[in-house]
Amino acid sequence: MDKTVNQKAWLLVLPVFLIVAFSAILPLMTVVNYSVQDTFGNNQFFWNGLGWFKELLDPSTDLGSRFFASLWRNLLFSGIILAIEVPLGIVVALSMPRQGWGVAACLVILALPLLIPWNVVGTIWQIFGRPDIGLLGYVLNHMGFDYNYVSNDFDAWATVVVMDVWHWTSLVTLLCYAGLKSIPDAYYQAAQIDGASRWAVFKAIQLPKLHRVLLIAVLLRFMDSFMIYTEPFVVTGGGPGNSTTFISIELVKIALGQFDLGKAAALSLVYNLIIIIVCWVFYTVMTNAGADRQANKGVA
Amino acid sequence: MTVALENVSRSIDGVPAIRDVSLTLERGTLSVLLGPTLSGKTSIMRLLAGLDKPTQGRVLVDGKDVTGIDVRRRSVAMVYQQFINYPSLSVYENIASPLRVQGKSRDEIEHRVQEAAQLLKLQPYLDRTPLQLSGGQQQRTAMARALVKGADLVLLDEPLANLDYKLREELRAELPRIFEASGAIFVYATTEPSEALLLGGRTICMWEGEALQAGETPKVYRRPDTLRVAQVFSDPPLNLVGIEKSHQTVRYEKGMQAPASGLYANLADGAYRVGFRAHQLTVTKGHADQHAFPVEVAVTEITGSESFVHFKRDNANWVAVLEGVHEFLPGQALEAVIDPNDVFIFDASDRLVAAPTTM
Amino acid sequence: MARIDLVDLAHSYGGPAAPEDSFALKPVSMTWRQGGAYALLGPSGCGKTTLLNLISGIVAPTTGKILFDGVDVTSLTTRERNIAQVFQFPVIYDTMTVGQNLAFPLKNRGVPRAQIDARVAEIAGLLDLEPYLRRKATRLTADAKQKISLGRGLVRSDVAAVLFDEPLTVIDPHLKWELRSKLKALHRALDLTMIYVTHDQTEALTFAETVVVMHDGRVVQAGTPEELFDKPMHTFVGYFIGSPGMNIMPAEVKGREARINGHVIALNRSYDSLPVGAKIEIGVRPEFVNVAMPAPGLLSAQIDRIDDLGRARFARLRVGDVKFAARVPVGFAVPADQVGLIFDTSHVHVYADSHLVEGAP
């Protein structure tokens, strides 16, 4: 539904536009500038054209192999945590009470992990998982598991995944809970009367009605997990070896460790592009689903 | 003052919602927009209010073009089907809110709120919040807020649709008095023909985004220009049968032949469609001139004071309303009787050519 | 299919300790026969939805019992009670086709495939839904969706009762006619006990064989539409049924005469033993009072306005301070301010403290 066009509205948007220009567009242009040049310090820059990009996208080069390896790790990581957090979030939301004091209690407990700063989360788990003084690591080792996230690839991955699940499942749960609350009671009563089993209620009513909320949850969790940096950096530092080195960690290593500004700029642009494309895909899917629903309303 | 729509059309994503509507609304009048859901009633109201801009045509206030002017600068109040009030404010503050926005003095607010509350019988509830009120009281609060604003144009979009039947009846009976007292331009949208009849004023018949006919309500009801208007303005639905007139006789489709008496007498030879409302159809022949059709009873609905008898005649469904209790069994064969003086006749292009002259 | 007995059934949202005056449903005992069509009629807050929820098991009663065919089901859940219900707004399973929606209650109960198909086809036929069976239900109009909800309610042949909770709320007037007669035909075709809750007298009266009128948590009268119209047992029934409702006027009643403002109206029956101190009123429906030119011997009334309903006209009047409605005969030219009233005395009733008094012949 379009509103009457009001030219004054532009004036109100202007300050935000300026802030965005200075905070996002100008820095981005600087990065674009870096990505086509090579530098040897002392502010000496040499034109390199698309050289960095070619190197980045060629797996046989050092930069390329590092990029693809970390990209693969990122995708694997996002896939794993989505596969765990979304179903788990739904299950938790479904088992939450729908009224009474339990609601408030559950909401507070669920919100707790979301309130903790990223690096603190990392520190908590880093200590928690240590075999010598951490509760988790100590107990696991005592039970006979040879658990050590500093030396074992699998253990490192497990720690990072469990940490992310602990940190972010609440978000999915809260979104789903809000979605579930918005389903009118008549649907549940109708399903009861129709003799639907718990599973049938979930499949026929809850899941279809959660459809949109879940898309938002998946989008948020994908973006966040794809950009993950702080927690693995604090816990594993990208190790052991390079086994938990995600693109963001690689980027920091190249930019600040090796001071290869050109390479880092090219990498960050490609990284950015991937995220934008994925977001765009999600957005299109979501608005199409929305338009579909609108169209239905029109008919009704 | 007058508000007018001049050849206004509006499309949404290329789909026409309003097609070439022209209307003039005068100060102190009530206009009823009558039509089924999605016939364009709400779209017309949004255009009048200035919430939407027409794709074509102009909106005029006192002859001045206000097509692009922002809604906040127009003097408009609107009441919706849903009861929309500020839940945290008392009824008094709800009614006073438009006056506070206008920056009126405390005394004037007090005076005007009391006046509106009296008109809408809300005085006992002024200290309560809307959620402590019944649906009818909530909607009266919304109406009081619309009236107190002193707007030149008050739009009511099916304001009674969400109320109980009996409350609807009571509020509907009060509305003409409230409208008279206010003197603004009122526009009232409804899907129910009986509501239009009870409110009086003028009726604008809407169908698929077109304003089919506008005029004084009883006149539109008794002389619908087209078959479609007659259908929109009939509840129960209009009954129809086709006829063929030639040489002073009429032949009903799939039925009998009769001398062209009554309204049939002056028709030119040709094919017509005859429409008659439920109360124009009976089951007993009063005099020899009436025309009877063998029909089969489908269902009888009895309200205690009236009986609605649904007939099947070939593929057509007819409904008659009879006074008192008449229990007919489904499948029972009956004669359905119409009076050739008491029918609407439409020509091949569905335009009215004859209508009953009495009542 | 079942006979339903309500035994001293009552419900209080405030618990059993709350005073009985605050009960949403005051104790009621009633029997509904198998295969009957019943309507619960009353304004919002009269307890009709509470009663419906008690029958369906969504709400548990504070006191009393519900029997289906003599079996106490009070403690059973909704699922175990074997009832069907249609709600105010269409409830549609979005992901399913129309056919799957209709089949859902049967599928859940493990009915054999062939039987499901046959029953779905039958119900779809009765509701004119066959062309849509393979379509996704979300893409249909509101009335088609409500037809699907109706169909799901009716698809099981073994239910104790089908409950309707204001099912025509979202339907346009001209489609209401169609759906109403459809429901009536379905009731005849399917031999199911049906209970229909509404605030709309037309829906209740046209649908039901027995209409239960409720007011303030109490059943004030249960009867056929004819009984409710001709002989309301309570002034509330007189007011609530009929449009406009019954005229109720305070009067002095003695023997075969009622006296209003010094004017005498003859009564058909004799009222000699009216309770002392009770509020005495007479009630007469607008349909049984005609307006006429003012004349000596006629009760006179002030004209407020004339309602033109198209097929009938009603005069809105005032007799003294009391509002009054009366019929305007066809072709009668209404005078400007005053009219006389002609009563059909066989339809004038006497009420003491709002309850009908049966006079002696």
CSV table of N, CA and C in Angstrom, one decimal, chain B residues 124-253:
chain,number,residue,atom,x,y,z
B,124,PRO,N,-21.9,7.5,31.8
B,124,PRO,CA,-21.6,6.7,33.0
B,124,PRO,C,-20.2,6.0,32.8
B,125,TYR,N,-19.6,6.0,31.7
B,125,TYR,CA,-18.3,5.2,31.5
B,125,TYR,C,-17.1,6.1,31.3
B,126,LEU,N,-17.2,7.4,31.5
B,126,LEU,CA,-16.1,8.3,31.1
B,126,LEU,C,-14.8,7.9,31.8
B,127,ASP,N,-14.9,7.4,33.0
B,127,ASP,CA,-13.7,7.1,33.8
B,127,ASP,C,-13.1,5.8,33.6
B,128,ARG,N,-13.8,4.9,32.8
B,128,ARG,CA,-13.3,3.6,32.6
B,128,ARG,C,-12.3,3.6,31.4
B,129,THR,N,-11.6,2.5,31.3
B,129,THR,CA,-10.7,2.4,30.1
B,129,THR,C,-11.5,1.5,29.1
B,130,PRO,N,-11.2,1.6,27.8
B,130,PRO,CA,-12.0,1.0,26.8
B,130,PRO,C,-12.1,-0.5,27.0
B,131,LEU,N,-11.1,-1.2,27.5
B,131,LEU,CA,-11.1,-2.6,27.7
B,131,LEU,C,-12.1,-3.1,28.7
B,132,GLN,N,-12.6,-2.1,29.6
B,132,GLN,CA,-13.6,-2.5,30.6
B,132,GLN,C,-15.0,-2.3,30.0
B,133,LEU,N,-15.1,-2.0,28.7
B,133,LEU,CA,-16.4,-1.7,28.2
B,133,LEU,C,-16.8,-2.9,27.2
B,134,SER,N,-18.1,-2.9,27.0
B,134,SER,CA,-18.6,-3.9,26.0
B,134,SER,C,-18.2,-3.4,24.6
B,135,GLY,N,-18.4,-4.3,23.6
B,135,GLY,CA,-18.1,-4.0,22.2
B,135,GLY,C,-18.8,-2.8,21.8
B,136,GLY,N,-20.1,-2.7,22.1
B,136,GLY,CA,-20.9,-1.6,21.6
B,136,GLY,C,-20.5,-0.3,22.2
B,137,GLN,N,-20.1,-0.3,23.5
B,137,GLN,CA,-19.6,0.9,24.2
B,137,GLN,C,-18.3,1.3,23.6
B,138,GLN,N,-17.4,0.3,23.3
B,138,GLN,CA,-16.1,0.6,22.7
B,138,GLN,C,-16.3,1.3,21.4
B,139,GLN,N,-17.2,0.8,20.6
B,139,GLN,CA,-17.4,1.4,19.3
B,139,GLN,C,-18.1,2.8,19.4
B,140,ARG,N,-18.9,3.0,20.4
B,140,ARG,CA,-19.5,4.3,20.6
B,140,ARG,C,-18.4,5.3,21.0
B,141,THR,N,-17.4,4.8,21.8
B,141,THR,CA,-16.3,5.7,22.2
B,141,THR,C,-15.5,6.1,20.9
B,142,ALA,N,-15.3,5.1,20.0
B,142,ALA,CA,-14.6,5.5,18.8
B,142,ALA,C,-15.4,6.5,18.0
B,143,MET,N,-16.7,6.3,18.0
B,143,MET,CA,-17.5,7.3,17.2
B,143,MET,C,-17.5,8.6,17.9
B,144,ALA,N,-17.6,8.7,19.2
B,144,ALA,CA,-17.6,9.9,19.9
B,144,ALA,C,-16.3,10.7,19.6
B,145,ARG,N,-15.2,9.9,19.5
B,145,ARG,CA,-13.9,10.6,19.2
B,145,ARG,C,-13.9,11.2,17.8
B,146,ALA,N,-14.5,10.4,16.9
B,146,ALA,CA,-14.6,10.9,15.5
B,146,ALA,C,-15.5,12.2,15.4
B,147,LEU,N,-16.6,12.2,16.2
B,147,LEU,CA,-17.5,13.3,16.1
B,147,LEU,C,-17.0,14.6,16.8
B,148,VAL,N,-16.3,14.4,17.9
B,148,VAL,CA,-15.9,15.5,18.7
B,148,VAL,C,-14.8,16.3,18.0
B,149,LYS,N,-14.1,15.7,17.1
B,149,LYS,CA,-13.1,16.3,16.3
B,149,LYS,C,-13.6,17.5,15.5
B,150,GLY,N,-15.0,17.4,15.2
B,150,GLY,CA,-15.6,18.5,14.5
B,150,GLY,C,-15.1,18.4,13.0
B,151,ALA,N,-14.8,17.2,12.5
B,151,ALA,CA,-14.3,17.1,11.1
B,151,ALA,C,-15.4,17.4,10.2
B,152,ASP,N,-15.0,17.9,9.0
B,152,ASP,CA,-16.0,18.2,7.9
B,152,ASP,C,-16.5,16.9,7.3
B,153,LEU,N,-15.6,15.9,7.3
B,153,LEU,CA,-15.9,14.6,6.7
B,153,LEU,C,-15.7,13.5,7.7
B,154,VAL,N,-16.8,12.7,7.9
B,154,VAL,CA,-16.7,11.6,8.8
B,154,VAL,C,-16.9,10.3,8.1
B,155,LEU,N,-16.0,9.4,8.1
B,155,LEU,CA,-16.0,8.2,7.3
B,155,LEU,C,-16.2,7.0,8.3
B,156,LEU,N,-17.3,6.2,8.0
B,156,LEU,CA,-17.5,5.0,8.9
B,156,LEU,C,-17.5,3.8,8.1
B,157,ASP,N,-16.5,3.0,8.3
B,157,ASP,CA,-16.3,1.8,7.5
B,157,ASP,C,-16.8,0.5,8.2
B,158,GLU,N,-18.0,0.1,7.9
B,158,GLU,CA,-18.7,-1.0,8.5
B,158,GLU,C,-18.6,-0.9,10.0
B,159,PRO,N,-19.0,0.2,10.6
B,159,PRO,CA,-18.7,0.3,12.1
B,159,PRO,C,-19.5,-0.6,13.0
B,160,LEU,N,-20.6,-1.2,12.4
B,160,LEU,CA,-21.4,-2.1,13.3
B,160,LEU,C,-21.1,-3.6,13.1
B,161,ALA,N,-20.2,-3.9,12.1
B,161,ALA,CA,-20.1,-5.3,11.7
B,161,ALA,C,-19.6,-6.2,12.8
B,162,ASN,N,-18.8,-5.7,13.7
B,162,ASN,CA,-18.3,-6.6,14.8
B,162,ASN,C,-19.2,-6.6,16.0
B,163,LEU,N,-20.4,-6.0,15.9
B,163,LEU,CA,-21.2,-5.9,17.1
B,163,LEU,C,-22.3,-7.0,17.1
B,164,ASP,N,-22.8,-7.3,18.3
B,164,ASP,CA,-23.9,-8.2,18.4
B,164,ASP,C,-25.1,-7.7,17.6
B,165,TYR,N,-25.9,-8.7,17.1
B,165,TYR,CA,-27.0,-8.3,16.3
B,165,TYR,C,-27.9,-7.3,17.0
B,166,LYS,N,-28.2,-7.5,18.2
B,166,LYS,CA,-29.2,-6.6,18.9
B,166,LYS,C,-28.6,-5.2,19.2
B,167,LEU,N,-27.3,-5.2,19.5
B,167,LEU,CA,-26.6,-3.9,19.8
B,167,LEU,C,-26.5,-3.2,18.5
B,168,ARG,N,-26.3,-3.9,17.4
B,168,ARG,CA,-26.2,-3.3,16.1
B,168,ARG,C,-27.6,-2.6,15.8
B,169,GLU,N,-28.6,-3.3,16.1
B,169,GLU,CA,-30.0,-2.8,15.8
B,169,GLU,C,-30.2,-1.5,16.6
B,170,GLU,N,-29.7,-1.5,17.9
B,170,GLU,CA,-30.0,-0.3,18.7
B,170,GLU,C,-29.1,0.9,18.3
B,171,LEU,N,-27.8,0.6,18.0
B,171,LEU,CA,-27.0,1.7,17.6
B,171,LEU,C,-27.4,2.3,16.2
B,172,ARG,N,-27.8,1.4,15.4
B,172,ARG,CA,-28.3,1.8,14.0
B,172,ARG,C,-29.5,2.7,14.1
B,173,ALA,N,-30.3,2.4,15.1
B,173,ALA,CA,-31.5,3.3,15.3
B,173,ALA,C,-31.1,4.6,15.8
B,174,GLU,N,-30.0,4.7,16.5
B,174,GLU,CA,-29.6,6.0,17.0
B,174,GLU,C,-28.8,6.8,16.0
B,175,LEU,N,-28.2,6.1,15.1
B,175,LEU,CA,-27.2,6.8,14.1
B,175,LEU,C,-27.9,8.0,13.4
B,176,PRO,N,-29.1,7.9,12.8
B,176,PRO,CA,-29.6,9.0,12.1
B,176,PRO,C,-29.7,10.3,12.9
B,177,ARG,N,-30.1,10.1,14.2
B,177,ARG,CA,-30.2,11.2,15.1
B,177,ARG,C,-28.8,11.9,15.3
B,178,ILE,N,-27.8,11.0,15.5
B,178,ILE,CA,-26.4,11.5,15.7
B,178,ILE,C,-25.9,12.2,14.5
B,179,PHE,N,-26.2,11.7,13.3
B,179,PHE,CA,-25.8,12.3,12.1
B,179,PHE,C,-26.4,13.7,12.0
B,180,GLU,N,-27.7,13.8,12.3
B,180,GLU,CA,-28.4,15.1,12.1
B,180,GLU,C,-27.8,16.1,13.1
B,181,ALA,N,-27.5,15.7,14.3
B,181,ALA,CA,-27.0,16.6,15.3
B,181,ALA,C,-25.6,17.2,14.9
B,182,SER,N,-24.9,16.4,14.1
B,182,SER,CA,-23.5,16.8,13.8
B,182,SER,C,-23.3,17.8,12.6
B,183,GLY,N,-24.0,17.5,11.5
B,183,GLY,CA,-24.0,18.4,10.4
B,183,GLY,C,-22.8,18.3,9.5
B,184,ALA,N,-22.0,17.2,9.7
B,184,ALA,CA,-20.8,17.0,8.8
B,184,ALA,C,-21.3,16.2,7.6
B,185,ILE,N,-20.3,15.9,6.8
B,185,ILE,CA,-20.6,14.9,5.7
B,185,ILE,C,-20.3,13.5,6.2
B,186,PHE,N,-21.3,12.7,6.2
B,186,PHE,CA,-21.1,11.3,6.6
B,186,PHE,C,-21.1,10.4,5.5
B,187,VAL,N,-20.1,9.4,5.5
B,187,VAL,CA,-20.1,8.4,4.5
B,187,VAL,C,-20.0,7.1,5.3
B,188,TYR,N,-20.9,6.2,5.0
B,188,TYR,CA,-21.1,5.0,5.8
B,188,TYR,C,-21.0,3.8,4.9
B,189,ALA,N,-20.1,2.9,5.1
B,189,ALA,CA,-20.0,1.7,4.2
B,189,ALA,C,-20.6,0.5,4.9
B,190,THR,N,-21.4,-0.3,4.1
B,190,THR,CA,-22.0,-1.5,4.6
B,190,THR,C,-22.2,-2.5,3.5
B,191,THR,N,-22.3,-3.8,4.0
B,191,THR,CA,-22.6,-4.8,3.0
B,191,THR,C,-24.1,-5.2,3.1
B,192,GLU,N,-24.8,-4.6,4.0
B,192,GLU,CA,-26.2,-5.0,4.2
B,192,GLU,C,-27.2,-4.0,3.7
B,193,PRO,N,-28.0,-4.5,2.8
B,193,PRO,CA,-29.1,-3.7,2.2
B,193,PRO,C,-30.0,-3.1,3.3
B,194,SER,N,-30.3,-3.9,4.3
B,194,SER,CA,-31.3,-3.5,5.3
B,194,SER,C,-30.7,-2.3,6.1
B,195,GLU,N,-29.4,-2.3,6.3
B,195,GLU,CA,-28.8,-1.2,7.0
B,195,GLU,C,-28.9,0.1,6.2
B,196,ALA,N,-28.7,0.0,4.9
B,196,ALA,CA,-28.8,1.2,4.0
B,196,ALA,C,-30.2,1.7,4.1
B,197,LEU,N,-31.2,0.8,4.1
B,197,LEU,CA,-32.6,1.3,4.1
B,197,LEU,C,-32.9,2.0,5.5
B,198,LEU,N,-32.4,1.4,6.6
B,198,LEU,CA,-32.7,2.0,7.9
B,198,LEU,C,-32.0,3.3,8.1
B,199,LEU,N,-30.8,3.5,7.5
B,199,LEU,CA,-30.1,4.7,7.7
B,199,LEU,C,-30.6,5.8,6.8
B,200,GLY,N,-31.3,5.5,5.7
B,200,GLY,CA,-31.9,6.5,4.8
B,200,GLY,C,-30.8,7.2,4.1
B,201,GLY,N,-30.9,8.6,3.9
B,201,GLY,CA,-30.0,9.3,3.2
B,201,GLY,C,-29.8,8.9,1.7
B,202,ARG,N,-28.6,9.0,1.2
B,202,ARG,CA,-28.4,8.6,-0.1
B,202,ARG,C,-27.6,7.3,-0.1
B,203,THR,N,-27.8,6.5,-1.2
B,203,THR,CA,-27.1,5.3,-1.3
B,203,THR,C,-26.3,5.2,-2.6
B,204,ILE,N,-25.1,4.8,-2.5
B,204,ILE,CA,-24.2,4.6,-3.6
B,204,ILE,C,-23.9,3.1,-3.7
B,205,CYS,N,-24.4,2.5,-4.8
B,205,CYS,CA,-24.2,1.1,-5.0
B,205,CYS,C,-22.9,0.8,-5.6
B,206,MET,N,-22.1,0.0,-4.9
B,206,MET,CA,-20.8,-0.3,-5.4
B,206,MET,C,-20.7,-1.8,-6.0
B,207,TRP,N,-20.0,-2.0,-7.0
B,207,TRP,CA,-19.7,-3.3,-7.5
B,207,TRP,C,-18.4,-3.3,-8.3
B,208,GLU,N,-17.5,-4.1,-7.9
B,208,GLU,CA,-16.2,-4.3,-8.5
B,208,GLU,C,-15.5,-3.0,-8.9
B,209,GLY,N,-15.5,-2.0,-7.9
B,209,GLY,CA,-14.8,-0.8,-8.1
B,209,GLY,C,-15.6,0.3,-8.8
B,210,GLU,N,-16.8,0.0,-9.2
B,210,GLU,CA,-17.6,1.0,-9.9
B,210,GLU,C,-18.7,1.5,-9.0
B,211,ALA,N,-19.1,2.8,-9.1
B,211,ALA,CA,-20.3,3.3,-8.5
B,211,ALA,C,-21.4,3.1,-9.5
B,212,LEU,N,-22.2,2.1,-9.3
B,212,LEU,CA,-23.2,1.8,-10.3
B,212,LEU,C,-24.3,2.8,-10.3
B,213,GLN,N,-24.8,3.2,-9.1
B,213,GLN,CA,-25.9,4.1,-9.1
B,213,GLN,C,-25.9,4.9,-7.8
B,214,ALA,N,-26.2,6.1,-7.8
B,214,ALA,CA,-26.2,6.9,-6.6
B,214,ALA,C,-27.6,7.7,-6.6
B,215,GLY,N,-28.2,7.8,-5.4
B,215,GLY,CA,-29.4,8.5,-5.3
B,215,GLY,C,-30.0,8.3,-4.0
B,216,GLU,N,-31.2,8.9,-3.8
B,216,GLU,CA,-31.9,8.7,-2.5
B,216,GLU,C,-32.1,7.3,-2.2
B,217,THR,N,-31.9,6.8,-1.0
B,217,THR,CA,-31.9,5.4,-0.7
B,217,THR,C,-33.2,4.7,-1.1
B,218,PRO,N,-34.4,5.2,-0.7
B,218,PRO,CA,-35.6,4.5,-1.2
B,218,PRO,C,-35.7,4.4,-2.7
B,219,LYS,N,-35.2,5.5,-3.3
B,219,LYS,CA,-35.4,5.5,-4.8
B,219,LYS,C,-34.5,4.5,-5.5
B,220,VAL,N,-33.3,4.4,-5.0
B,220,VAL,CA,-32.4,3.4,-5.5
B,220,VAL,C,-32.9,2.0,-5.3
B,221,TYR,N,-33.5,1.8,-4.1
B,221,TYR,CA,-34.1,0.5,-3.8
B,221,TYR,C,-35.3,0.2,-4.7
B,222,ARG,N,-36.1,1.2,-4.9
B,222,ARG,CA,-37.3,0.9,-5.7
B,222,ARG,C,-37.2,1.0,-7.2
B,223,ARG,N,-36.2,1.8,-7.6
B,223,ARG,CA,-35.9,1.9,-9.1
B,223,ARG,C,-34.4,1.7,-9.4
B,224,PRO,N,-33.9,0.5,-9.2
B,224,PRO,CA,-32.5,0.2,-9.5
B,224,PRO,C,-32.3,0.3,-11.0
B,225,ASP,N,-31.3,1.1,-11.4
B,225,ASP,CA,-31.0,1.3,-12.8
B,225,ASP,C,-30.8,0.0,-13.6
B,226,THR,N,-30.0,-0.9,-12.9
B,226,THR,CA,-29.6,-2.1,-13.6
B,226,THR,C,-29.9,-3.3,-12.7
B,227,LEU,N,-29.8,-4.5,-13.4
B,227,LEU,CA,-30.0,-5.7,-12.7
B,227,LEU,C,-29.0,-5.9,-11.6
B,228,ARG,N,-27.7,-5.4,-11.8
B,228,ARG,CA,-26.7,-5.6,-10.8
B,228,ARG,C,-27.0,-4.8,-9.5
B,229,VAL,N,-27.5,-3.5,-9.7
B,229,VAL,CA,-27.9,-2.7,-8.6
B,229,VAL,C,-29.0,-3.4,-7.8
B,230,ALA,N,-30.0,-4.0,-8.5
B,230,ALA,CA,-31.1,-4.7,-7.8
B,230,ALA,C,-30.5,-5.8,-7.0
B,231,GLN,N,-29.5,-6.5,-7.6
B,231,GLN,CA,-28.9,-7.7,-6.9
B,231,GLN,C,-28.2,-7.2,-5.6
B,232,VAL,N,-27.4,-6.1,-5.8
B,232,VAL,CA,-26.6,-5.6,-4.6
B,232,VAL,C,-27.6,-5.2,-3.5
B,233,PHE,N,-28.7,-4.6,-4.0
B,233,PHE,CA,-29.6,-4.0,-3.0
B,233,PHE,C,-30.8,-5.0,-2.7
B,234,SER,N,-30.6,-6.3,-2.7
B,234,SER,CA,-31.6,-7.2,-2.3
B,234,SER,C,-31.0,-8.2,-1.3
B,235,ASP,N,-31.7,-8.3,-0.2
B,235,ASP,CA,-31.4,-9.4,0.8
B,235,ASP,C,-32.7,-9.8,1.4
B,236,PRO,N,-33.1,-11.1,1.2
B,236,PRO,CA,-32.5,-12.2,0.5
B,236,PRO,C,-32.2,-11.9,-1.0
B,237,PRO,N,-31.4,-12.7,-1.6
B,237,PRO,CA,-31.0,-12.4,-3.0
B,237,PRO,C,-32.2,-12.3,-3.9
B,238,LEU,N,-32.0,-11.5,-5.0
B,238,LEU,CA,-33.0,-11.3,-6.0
B,238,LEU,C,-33.3,-12.6,-6.7
B,239,ASN,N,-34.6,-12.9,-6.9
B,239,ASN,CA,-35.0,-14.0,-7.8
B,239,ASN,C,-35.1,-13.6,-9.2
B,240,LEU,N,-34.7,-14.5,-10.1
B,240,LEU,CA,-34.7,-14.1,-11.6
B,240,LEU,C,-35.3,-15.1,-12.4
B,241,VAL,N,-36.0,-14.7,-13.5
B,241,VAL,CA,-36.5,-15.6,-14.5
B,241,VAL,C,-36.5,-14.9,-15.8
B,242,GLY,N,-36.2,-15.6,-16.9
B,242,GLY,CA,-36.1,-15.0,-18.2
B,242,GLY,C,-37.5,-15.0,-18.9
B,243,ILE,N,-37.8,-14.0,-19.7
B,243,ILE,CA,-39.1,-14.1,-20.5
B,243,ILE,C,-38.8,-13.7,-21.9
B,244,GLU,N,-39.7,-14.0,-22.8
B,244,GLU,CA,-39.7,-13.7,-24.2
B,244,GLU,C,-41.1,-13.1,-24.5
B,245,LYS,N,-41.1,-11.8,-25.0
B,245,LYS,CA,-42.4,-11.3,-25.3
B,245,LYS,C,-42.6,-11.2,-26.8
B,246,SER,N,-43.8,-11.6,-27.2
B,246,SER,CA,-44.2,-11.4,-28.6
B,246,SER,C,-45.7,-11.5,-28.7
B,247,HIS,N,-46.2,-10.6,-29.5
B,247,HIS,CA,-47.7,-10.5,-29.8
B,247,HIS,C,-48.5,-10.6,-28.5
B,248,GLN,N,-48.2,-9.7,-27.7
B,248,GLN,CA,-49.1,-9.5,-26.4
B,248,GLN,C,-49.1,-10.8,-25.6
B,249,THR,N,-48.1,-11.6,-25.7
B,249,THR,CA,-48.0,-12.7,-24.8
B,249,THR,C,-46.6,-12.8,-24.3
B,250,VAL,N,-46.4,-13.3,-23.1
B,250,VAL,CA,-45.1,-13.5,-22.6
B,250,VAL,C,-44.9,-15.0,-22.4
B,251,ARG,N,-43.7,-15.5,-22.7
B,251,ARG,CA,-43.4,-16.9,-22.4
B,251,ARG,C,-42.2,-16.9,-21.4
B,252,TYR,N,-42.4,-17.5,-20.3
B,252,TYR,CA,-41.3,-17.7,-19.3
B,252,TYR,C,-40.4,-18.7,-19.8
B,253,GLU,N,-39.1,-18.6,-19.5
B,253,GLU,CA,-38.2,-19.6,-19.9
B,253,GLU,C,-38.5,-20.9,-19.2
